Each structure stands twice: as C-alpha cells, then as structure tokens.
Tab-separated table of C-alpha atoms and ligand atoms in Angstrom:
chain	number	residue	atom	x	y	z
A	1	MET	CA	0.088	-0.453	-0.408
A	2	ARG	CA	1.410	3.304	-0.610
A	3	THR	CA	2.289	5.581	1.724
A	4	SER	CA	0.175	8.551	3.244
A	5	ALA	CA	-0.150	11.389	5.702
A	6	VAL	CA	-1.343	10.551	8.125
A	7	VAL	CA	-3.035	13.524	10.995
A	8	ALA	CA	-1.136	12.793	14.290
A	9	GLY	CA	-1.698	15.779	16.249
A	10	LEU	CA	-4.015	19.168	16.775
A	11	GLY	CA	-3.368	22.146	18.639
A	12	SER	CA	-5.177	26.296	18.873
A	13	ALA	CA	-3.479	29.506	20.209
A	14	LEU	CA	-5.557	32.366	20.802
A	15	PRO	CA	-4.075	35.798	21.585
A	16	PRO	CA	-4.478	37.130	25.129
A	17	ASN	CA	-6.554	41.008	23.730
A	18	ARG	CA	-10.862	39.413	23.476
A	19	VAL	CA	-12.195	42.314	21.194
A	20	THR	CA	-16.251	42.562	22.152
A	21	ASN	CA	-18.741	43.655	18.795
A	22	ASP	CA	-19.259	46.181	21.687
A	23	ASP	CA	-16.117	47.216	21.521
A	24	LEU	CA	-15.849	47.936	17.842
A	25	THR	CA	-18.769	50.059	18.351
A	26	LYS	CA	-16.450	52.538	20.516
A	27	GLU	CA	-13.983	53.191	17.877
A	28	LEU	CA	-16.528	52.294	14.664
A	29	ASP	CA	-19.525	53.103	13.020
A	30	THR	CA	-21.210	49.448	13.325
A	31	SER	CA	-22.666	48.042	15.923
A	32	ASP	CA	-23.186	44.767	16.859
A	33	GLU	CA	-26.580	43.883	15.423
A	34	TRP	CA	-25.653	44.688	11.886
A	35	ILE	CA	-22.139	42.700	13.012
A	36	THR	CA	-23.858	39.494	13.997
A	37	SER	CA	-26.416	39.609	11.480
A	38	ARG	CA	-24.382	40.482	8.390
A	39	THR	CA	-21.671	37.510	9.387
A	40	GLY	CA	-22.217	35.596	12.917
A	41	VAL	CA	-18.588	37.369	14.490
A	42	ARG	CA	-20.021	38.193	18.013
A	43	GLN	CA	-15.847	38.327	19.678
A	44	ARG	CA	-12.440	38.005	17.752
A	45	PHE	CA	-9.094	38.308	19.963
A	46	THR	CA	-6.325	39.970	18.815
A	47	VAL	CA	-2.390	40.310	19.453
A	48	PRO	CA	-0.732	43.245	21.459
A	49	VAL	CA	1.525	45.291	20.782
A	50	GLY	CA	4.949	43.781	20.208
A	51	MET	CA	3.492	39.945	19.515
A	52	ALA	CA	3.372	38.909	15.614
A	53	THR	CA	2.128	35.485	14.420
A	54	SER	CA	4.962	33.738	14.291
A	55	ASP	CA	4.686	33.957	18.241
A	56	LEU	CA	0.830	32.645	18.089
A	57	ALA	CA	2.825	29.597	15.137
A	58	VAL	CA	5.057	27.980	18.283
A	59	VAL	CA	2.387	27.864	20.825
A	60	ALA	CA	-0.309	26.268	18.160
A	61	ALA	CA	2.912	24.234	17.409
A	62	GLN	CA	4.175	23.162	21.050
A	63	ARG	CA	0.191	22.308	21.396
A	64	ALA	CA	0.118	19.705	18.166
A	65	LEU	CA	3.640	17.932	18.524
A	66	SER	CA	2.591	17.266	22.517
A	67	SER	CA	-0.907	15.946	21.185
A	68	SER	CA	0.521	13.870	18.948
A	69	GLY	CA	3.809	11.625	21.296
A	70	MET	CA	5.676	13.445	18.875
A	71	THR	CA	8.878	15.065	20.104
A	72	THR	CA	9.622	15.968	16.489
A	73	VAL	CA	9.516	16.327	13.093
A	74	GLU	CA	11.298	16.948	9.941
A	75	ALA	CA	9.425	19.333	7.747
A	76	VAL	CA	7.504	22.736	9.123
A	77	VAL	CA	5.083	24.120	6.340
A	78	LEU	CA	3.594	27.720	7.746
A	79	ALA	CA	0.897	29.130	6.567
A	80	THR	CA	0.588	32.809	6.154
A	81	SER	CA	-0.063	36.068	5.309
A	82	THR	CA	1.100	37.769	7.755
A	83	PRO	CA	4.880	36.768	7.937
A	84	ASP	CA	7.448	38.108	10.924
A	85	HIS	CA	8.948	40.058	7.727
A	86	PRO	CA	8.589	40.161	3.742
A	87	CYS	CA	11.848	38.323	4.645
A	88	PRO	CA	13.011	36.229	5.238
A	89	ALA	CA	10.185	33.676	5.581
A	90	THR	CA	8.408	32.352	8.787
A	91	ALA	CA	8.483	28.791	9.303
A	92	PRO	CA	12.437	28.598	9.731
A	93	ASP	CA	12.528	30.674	12.952
A	94	VAL	CA	8.956	28.712	14.105
A	95	ALA	CA	11.299	25.517	13.327
A	96	THR	CA	13.811	26.656	15.470
A	97	ARG	CA	12.866	27.919	18.573
A	98	LEU	CA	10.599	24.693	18.482
A	99	GLY	CA	14.332	23.187	18.357
A	100	LEU	CA	13.892	20.855	15.299
A	101	ALA	CA	16.835	21.726	14.192
A	102	GLN	CA	17.916	21.995	10.805
A	103	VAL	CA	14.409	20.599	9.361
A	104	ALA	CA	12.981	21.633	6.362
A	105	ALA	CA	11.426	25.330	6.759
A	106	PHE	CA	9.148	27.458	4.955
A	107	ASP	CA	6.184	29.077	4.569
A	108	VAL	CA	3.256	29.340	1.929
A	109	ALA	CA	0.734	32.724	1.241
A	110	ALA	CA	-2.402	31.173	-0.328
A	111	VAL	CA	-4.586	33.909	1.853
A	112	CYS	CA	-7.512	31.902	3.612
A	113	ALA	CA	-6.927	28.482	1.903
A	114	GLY	CA	-3.639	28.683	3.805
A	115	PHE	CA	-3.677	25.454	5.238
A	116	VAL	CA	-5.151	23.887	2.874
A	117	TYR	CA	-2.315	24.584	0.452
A	118	ALA	CA	0.030	23.976	3.112
A	119	LEU	CA	-1.345	20.313	4.507
A	120	ALA	CA	-1.079	19.497	0.750
A	121	THR	CA	2.017	20.522	0.677
A	122	ALA	CA	2.962	18.517	3.297
A	123	ALA	CA	1.672	15.395	2.801
A	124	GLY	CA	3.293	15.816	-1.168
A	125	LEU	CA	6.674	15.571	1.349
A	126	ILE	CA	5.518	13.083	3.307
A	127	GLU	CA	4.252	9.832	0.243
A	128	SER	CA	6.979	11.088	-2.209
A	129	ARG	CA	8.730	10.677	1.824
A	130	VAL	CA	11.071	13.483	1.424
A	131	VAL	CA	10.416	13.616	4.936
A	132	ASN	CA	8.219	11.141	7.129
A	133	SER	CA	6.424	13.436	9.202
A	134	ALA	CA	5.509	17.948	9.067
A	135	LEU	CA	4.226	20.120	11.368
A	136	VAL	CA	1.259	22.453	8.985
A	137	ILE	CA	0.420	25.170	10.674
A	138	GLY	CA	-1.979	28.240	10.124
A	139	ALA	CA	-1.165	31.428	11.463
A	140	ASP	CA	-2.201	35.052	10.695
A	141	THR	CA	-2.529	37.982	12.525
A	142	PHE	CA	-4.374	40.114	10.347
A	143	SER	CA	-5.194	42.831	13.726
A	144	THR	CA	-1.678	43.891	12.539
A	145	ILE	CA	-2.522	45.470	8.488
A	146	LEU	CA	-6.102	46.218	8.988
A	147	HIS	CA	-7.590	50.267	8.894
A	148	PRO	CA	-7.501	51.058	12.310
A	149	GLN	CA	-11.300	53.061	10.345
A	150	ASP	CA	-12.452	50.060	8.587
A	151	ARG	CA	-16.005	48.591	9.589
A	152	THR	CA	-15.847	46.622	6.017
A	153	THR	CA	-12.666	44.403	8.014
A	154	ARG	CA	-12.144	44.829	11.122
A	155	VAL	CA	-15.837	43.751	12.002
A	156	ILE	CA	-14.680	40.170	10.690
A	157	PHE	CA	-11.157	39.554	11.232
A	158	GLY	CA	-9.298	37.740	14.384
A	159	ASP	CA	-5.826	36.851	14.971
A	160	GLY	CA	-5.199	33.168	15.466
A	161	ALA	CA	-2.850	29.911	15.117
A	162	GLY	CA	-3.740	26.277	14.841
A	163	ALA	CA	-1.269	23.621	13.791
A	164	VAL	CA	-1.454	19.296	12.876
A	165	VAL	CA	1.754	17.407	13.461
A	166	LEU	CA	1.012	14.825	9.794
A	167	ARG	CA	3.810	11.728	9.926
A	168	ALA	CA	3.681	8.912	7.377
A	169	GLY	CA	1.392	6.189	7.640
A	170	ASN	CA	-1.386	3.948	5.181
A	171	ALA	CA	-4.586	5.127	3.555
A	172	ALA	CA	-6.040	2.427	5.779
A	173	ILE	CA	-5.768	4.447	9.191
A	174	ASP	CA	-8.082	6.661	10.645
A	175	GLY	CA	-6.322	10.528	10.090
A	176	ALA	CA	-5.314	9.579	7.081
A	177	LEU	CA	-5.628	12.793	3.798
A	178	LEU	CA	-7.491	10.651	1.248
A	179	ALA	CA	-7.854	13.095	-2.285
A	180	PHE	CA	-7.333	17.721	-2.727
A	181	ASP	CA	-8.503	19.858	-4.542
A	182	LEU	CA	-7.027	22.672	-4.537
A	183	GLY	CA	-7.472	25.298	-7.488
A	184	SER	CA	-6.714	29.380	-8.065
A	185	ASP	CA	-8.064	32.488	-10.279
A	186	GLY	CA	-5.958	35.251	-10.261
A	187	THR	CA	-8.407	37.884	-12.869
A	188	GLY	CA	-10.033	37.796	-9.153
A	189	ARG	CA	-6.078	39.505	-7.606
A	190	ASP	CA	-7.936	42.917	-6.795
A	191	LEU	CA	-11.113	41.451	-4.693
A	192	ILE	CA	-8.489	40.896	-0.945
A	193	THR	CA	-5.456	42.412	-1.259
A	194	VAL	CA	-3.098	44.340	0.139
A	195	TRP	CA	-1.736	46.836	-2.681
A	196	GLY	CA	1.783	48.084	-1.704
A	197	GLY	CA	5.229	47.504	-0.722
A	198	GLY	CA	5.725	44.701	-3.179
A	199	ALA	CA	7.741	44.555	-5.772
A	200	ARG	CA	5.508	46.228	-8.733
A	201	GLN	CA	5.305	49.190	-6.698
A	202	ARG	CA	9.037	49.950	-6.160
A	203	SER	CA	10.267	48.682	-9.792
A	204	SER	CA	7.674	51.198	-10.774
A	205	ARG	CA	9.821	54.097	-8.279
A	206	ILE	CA	6.612	54.042	-6.467
A	207	VAL	CA	6.483	55.008	-2.283
A	208	PRO	CA	3.358	53.251	-1.143
A	209	ALA	CA	0.585	55.680	0.442
A	210	ALA	CA	-0.299	54.052	3.981
A	211	ALA	CA	-3.875	52.510	2.771
A	212	ASP	CA	-1.662	50.711	-0.027
A	213	LEU	CA	-0.294	48.512	3.072
A	214	HIS	CA	-3.673	48.022	4.330
A	215	PHE	CA	-6.009	45.511	3.495
A	216	ALA	CA	-8.404	45.682	1.592
A	217	MET	CA	-11.525	43.510	0.223
A	218	GLN	CA	-14.501	43.331	-0.947
A	219	GLY	CA	-16.811	41.880	0.491
A	220	LYS	CA	-19.998	41.376	-1.992
A	221	ALA	CA	-17.952	40.117	-5.295
A	222	VAL	CA	-16.380	37.866	-3.287
A	223	PHE	CA	-19.061	36.589	-1.966
A	224	ASN	CA	-20.682	34.298	-3.903
A	225	ARG	CA	-17.481	32.801	-5.288
A	226	ALA	CA	-16.426	31.945	-1.969
A	227	VAL	CA	-19.263	30.000	-1.885
A	228	GLN	CA	-20.073	28.270	-5.568
A	229	CYS	CA	-15.525	28.160	-4.918
A	230	MET	CA	-16.066	25.768	-1.364
A	231	GLY	CA	-19.361	23.275	-2.677
A	232	THR	CA	-17.883	22.836	-5.178
A	233	SER	CA	-14.868	21.648	-4.758
A	234	VAL	CA	-15.906	19.820	-1.547
A	235	ALA	CA	-18.376	17.709	-3.935
A	236	ALA	CA	-15.228	16.395	-6.098
A	237	THR	CA	-13.292	15.768	-3.393
A	238	VAL	CA	-15.474	13.752	-1.661
A	239	ARG	CA	-16.484	11.850	-4.979
A	240	SER	CA	-12.988	11.207	-5.682
A	241	VAL	CA	-13.103	8.596	-2.740
A	242	GLY	CA	-16.249	7.395	-3.619
A	243	TRP	CA	-18.078	8.799	-1.229
A	244	ASP	CA	-20.857	10.720	-1.213
A	245	VAL	CA	-21.744	14.596	0.269
A	246	THR	CA	-24.703	12.118	2.434
A	247	ASP	CA	-21.798	10.145	4.161
A	248	LEU	CA	-20.362	14.006	5.954
A	249	ASP	CA	-20.331	14.064	9.407
A	250	LEU	CA	-18.954	17.005	9.251
A	251	LEU	CA	-17.185	19.936	6.591
A	252	VAL	CA	-15.233	22.168	8.582
A	253	ALA	CA	-15.372	25.190	6.001
A	254	HIS	CA	-13.181	27.838	6.241
A	255	GLN	CA	-14.606	30.513	8.630
A	256	ALA	CA	-15.707	33.953	6.845
A	257	ASN	CA	-18.790	34.655	7.202
A	258	ALA	CA	-21.954	32.131	8.272
A	259	ARG	CA	-24.025	33.428	6.155
A	260	ILE	CA	-21.816	31.390	3.396
A	261	LEU	CA	-21.473	28.587	5.737
A	262	ARG	CA	-25.647	28.850	5.348
A	263	ALA	CA	-25.164	28.875	2.361
A	264	ILE	CA	-23.182	25.953	1.311
A	265	GLY	CA	-24.662	24.093	3.763
A	266	GLN	CA	-27.567	24.542	1.298
A	267	GLN	CA	-25.551	24.341	-2.011
A	268	LEU	CA	-24.533	20.059	-0.406
A	269	ASP	CA	-28.271	19.716	0.320
A	270	LEU	CA	-26.391	19.087	4.756
A	271	ASP	CA	-28.204	20.040	7.834
A	272	GLU	CA	-27.528	22.776	9.697
A	273	ASP	CA	-25.059	19.767	12.589
A	274	GLN	CA	-23.343	19.459	9.952
A	275	VAL	CA	-21.339	22.701	9.772
A	276	ALA	CA	-18.710	23.440	12.333
A	277	VAL	CA	-18.991	27.118	13.185
A	278	ASN	CA	-16.649	28.292	15.470
A	279	LEU	CA	-16.377	32.510	14.127
A	280	ASP	CA	-18.507	33.682	16.222
A	281	ARG	CA	-15.757	33.486	19.433
A	282	VAL	CA	-12.308	33.869	16.239
A	283	GLY	CA	-14.251	36.201	13.455
A	284	ASN	CA	-12.130	35.126	10.397
A	285	THR	CA	-8.754	33.837	11.689
A	286	VAL	CA	-7.503	33.106	7.938
A	287	ALA	CA	-5.112	30.248	8.100
A	288	ALA	CA	-5.622	29.713	10.911
A	289	SER	CA	-9.358	29.449	10.318
A	290	ILE	CA	-9.897	25.936	9.965
A	291	PRO	CA	-7.484	24.015	12.019
A	292	LEU	CA	-9.046	26.730	15.051
A	293	ALA	CA	-12.366	25.443	13.728
A	294	LEU	CA	-10.848	22.043	13.695
A	295	ALA	CA	-9.581	21.554	17.430
A	296	ASP	CA	-12.819	23.558	18.415
A	297	ALA	CA	-14.844	19.971	17.014
A	298	VAL	CA	-13.265	18.119	18.852
A	299	ALA	CA	-12.904	19.545	22.364
A	300	THR	CA	-16.541	20.365	22.145
A	301	GLY	CA	-17.591	16.556	20.778
A	302	ARG	CA	-18.842	17.749	17.200
A	303	LEU	CA	-16.052	15.474	15.941
A	304	ARG	CA	-15.376	12.327	17.020
A	305	PRO	CA	-12.912	9.799	15.769
A	306	GLY	CA	-14.243	8.170	13.119
A	307	HIS	CA	-15.963	10.590	11.252
A	308	HIS	CA	-15.974	11.270	7.435
A	309	VAL	CA	-15.124	14.803	7.465
A	310	ALA	CA	-14.190	17.104	4.353
A	311	LEU	CA	-12.175	20.796	4.964
A	312	ALA	CA	-12.974	23.722	2.745
A	313	ALA	CA	-11.101	26.860	2.495
A	314	PHE	CA	-11.492	29.428	-0.158
A	315	GLY	CA	-9.782	33.130	0.285
A	316	GLY	CA	-7.309	35.666	-1.881
A	317	GLY	CA	-5.494	35.383	-4.915
A	318	LEU	CA	-8.411	34.148	-5.953
A	319	THR	CA	-7.803	30.582	-4.341
A	320	TRP	CA	-9.511	28.752	-3.155
A	321	GLY	CA	-8.645	24.004	-2.009
A	322	SER	CA	-10.583	20.356	0.053
A	323	ALA	CA	-9.657	17.783	1.325
A	324	VAL	CA	-11.462	14.474	3.374
A	325	LEU	CA	-10.236	12.443	5.833
A	326	ARG	CA	-11.396	10.503	8.396
A	327	TRP	CA	-11.052	11.825	11.655
A	328	PRO	CA	-7.795	10.633	14.131
A	329	ASP	CA	-8.555	9.207	18.055
A	330	ILE	CA	-6.371	12.425	18.932
A	331	PRO	CA	-6.609	14.357	22.034
A	332	VAL	CA	-6.691	17.797	21.407
A	333	ALA	CA	-4.290	20.764	23.169
A	334	MET	CA	-6.027	23.930	23.166
A	335	GLU	CA	-6.247	27.048	25.246
B	401	UT7	O1	-12.042	35.339	4.356
B	401	UT7	C1	-11.599	35.560	2.607
B	401	UT7	C2	-13.076	35.097	1.701
B	401	UT7	N1	-13.861	36.349	2.154
B	401	UT7	C3	-15.285	36.211	2.520
B	401	UT7	O2	-15.694	35.471	1.727
B	401	UT7	C4	-16.123	37.678	2.563
B	401	UT7	C5	-17.398	37.559	2.124
B	401	UT7	N2	-17.933	38.889	2.156
B	401	UT7	C6	-18.811	38.865	3.560
B	401	UT7	O3	-18.180	37.908	4.178
B	401	UT7	C7	-19.628	40.016	2.626
B	401	UT7	O4	-19.511	40.330	2.043
B	401	UT7	C8	-19.480	41.384	4.059
B	401	UT7	C9	-19.207	40.736	6.017
B	401	UT7	C10	-17.649	41.731	4.517
B	401	UT7	C11	-20.229	42.238	3.886
B	401	UT7	O5	-21.480	41.950	4.039
B	401	UT7	P1	-22.281	42.441	3.206
B	401	UT7	O6	-24.100	41.762	3.528
B	401	UT7	O7	-22.054	41.654	1.485
B	401	UT7	O8	-22.681	44.532	2.811
B	401	UT7	P2	-21.998	45.355	1.993
B	401	UT7	O9	-20.536	45.446	2.127
B	401	UT7	O10	-23.661	44.573	1.478
B	401	UT7	O11	-22.486	45.909	2.998
B	401	UT7	C12	-23.911	46.685	3.611
B	401	UT7	C13	-24.632	48.301	3.365
B	401	UT7	C14	-23.478	49.149	3.082
B	401	UT7	O12	-24.017	49.697	3.152
B	401	UT7	P3	-25.022	50.566	2.322
B	401	UT7	O13	-24.390	51.136	1.278
B	401	UT7	O14	-26.101	49.107	1.627
B	401	UT7	O15	-26.003	52.207	2.729
B	401	UT7	C15	-22.550	49.405	3.821
B	401	UT7	O16	-21.433	50.958	3.399
B	401	UT7	O17	-23.618	47.755	5.657
B	401	UT7	C16	-21.932	48.624	5.415
B	401	UT7	N3	-21.593	48.288	6.416
B	401	UT7	C17	-21.931	48.316	7.521
B	401	UT7	N4	-22.615	49.214	8.542
B	401	UT7	C18	-22.522	48.867	9.575
B	401	UT7	C19	-20.136	47.733	5.965
B	401	UT7	N5	-19.354	47.222	7.039
B	401	UT7	C20	-21.280	47.665	8.020
B	401	UT7	C21	-20.562	47.888	9.435
B	401	UT7	N6	-21.353	47.865	10.128
B	401	UT7	N7	-18.953	46.473	10.273
C-alpha cells in the first residue's frame, strides 16, 4: 500500500486580547446587531503590542506536538499572509524555536486557503518520502494589517494559529489524508489585497501610500465565489474517494461569514449540525481558520474518531481547496 500522510496531532492558540462587537462600536460606525446578523461574529482575539505571527505559531505547534505524543518532525510548513517580516520566511524561525534543528521549513502564501494548500504540500512531501513527518501550521495576525477605521474588515477578522502534525502511514488508518482539490483564479486578484509594498510598486518607483499597506476586501464580490468554489471543491473531493456528500459527518469550512457557511450547507444539502461553526467566538482568522475550527469541533465532541470530515477553504488570489479524511483518535490541545 502506498504511503499516506496521517493526521497525528492537533493544537491551537489565540492571542490574549478579546475584542467584542460592543468594543468595536466605540471606535467604528457599526453595531452589534449589524455585525452579528451580517457576519455571525460576536468576538475576536487580537495580538497585544509586540506579539507577531510566529509567537502564535510556536504555541499552536507545541500543542500539536504534545497532542501527537511526538517530540520531533522533519518539516515545518507554515501557511501565513502576515509573516513576521517580508523576508525571510517565518517558518525557519518557528522551527528553531520549537527545537527542530535543521529541518525543512518554509512558508505557503494562499491567504485564507493557505492551510489547505500547506496541508496538501506537506502531505505530498510525506507521500513522496522526502520526509516522514511534518508540522502544518496556519497562523495569521490580520489585526496588524487592517486599517483602524475600516469597519468592513475590522468587524470580521481576528488573529490566531492552529497546527496539525502529520506522519507517514497508510490510507486505511483513521487520519489519513485521502484526497485534495486545489484551485485558483488570478482574474480575481484585485478583490482581496494589500496593494502596496511589493516589487510592483518598488520597480515603478512608487512610494506606497499608507492606505496601500492596509488590507482591503471587496466582500460582496467575493461572497458568491466563496460559496460556489468551496461547495464545488468539496463535492469533487468527496466523490473522488467514493463517498457521497451525505456520508459527511462534518464539513469544516473556512470561517469567513456565517451566511457563507449556511449557503454552502444548502448547496451541498447538509443539515446545519453537519457544518462546523466557531466564527462567532474567533472571527475570520485567515490561515488559522480551519485548524481552529477543527480544534473547537474536537473539544466540543462534535468531531469524533472515525467521522467522515471534509475541509474547505477559499481566499485571496483567488485561491481555494478542499480535503477529506476520517478523523483520528487524537486529543486536542488548545486554550
Ligand atoms: O476570508 C476570505 C474570503 N472572504 C469572504 O469570504 C468574505 C465574503 N463577504 C462577506 O462576508 C460580506 O460581503 C461582508 C461581511 C464583508 C459584508 O457584508 P454584506 O452584507 O455584503 O455588506 P455590504 O458590503 O453589501 O454592505 C451593506 C451595507 C453598506 O451600506 P449601504 O451602502 O447599503 O448604505 C455598507 O456600507 O452595510 C454597510 N456596512 C456596515 N454597516 C455597519 C458595511 N460594513 C458595516 C459595518 N457596520 N461593519
């Protein structure tokens, strides 16, 4: 039987600053009623001064390692769009701080689809026997790139990190990653952006305006694409392993908006309790969204060993992806 990548550990981390909808109404022209009804978010967590993405990534990774019972891995793949620095990648620093000397370590940038892209990348490294184990971390601190007065983004996004440990096994084992689907559409590149600060502006001798360095999203234009891409991707991945969508015990989709989650559920004909929701408590945490939702689902007993689970993500680029597995019998380590 060919080698498969198997989920062996799960951990998550949230920063200490809890920001409720009422807190935001003191700074922005918004209301708890608008945020709750239009997005489903009730609170989010943000990093305090001086804390960065790697700090959350290290804690989530340590917890995932402790959940797995393993003390070392051979690769660290970090999905993030808010690296500590534009250069170098953040993953080598995370690996070193985890005590993982000289392992393969690199970042994957696919915004909110980053975790599924990183998972597929690490699974590929294991299946092709480049490494025997890997940490896959999704970590972002979007609070550091949002414009303080942008009510359309500040109400949605929160900071966080989640991680899984993968090890080599075979497809018959619970936890084996059975199939992936990944896609992109660069014609939508203007819909989710941090426009300035990159090579395009520098080579054009343009000094970035302050607004160019903040995150911007055309939410309405993205909404329907998110529903359609995640729904179609999940249906394809589920079919590719011989399952039917009705076989799914849980869909863990990117936590962008409660209305998006409901629409995907309707598109796939899933009951409400077949779709994981934790965005009410953490907001949209970008690359951390799926592992945080997985950790929440395990901790609340919603996701149990042997369950058929699909992961689905969608984000800037545009990028999207999905994966399917049977959930393994592992403890979750979280706050
Ligand atoms: O994570 C990566 C992928 N991202 C997504 O999937 C995000 C998808 N999009 C969304 O989740 C939603 O489009 C948003 C939550 C971003 C926005 O919700 P919407 O229902 O699409 O609102 P809208 O942008 O159409 O705005 C409706 C109204 C506007 O006012 P007018 O023009 O009707 O007078 C906005 O100015 O709501 C206003 N508005 C707000 N009002 C109070 C926008 N943001 C706020 C706010 N508080 N925070």
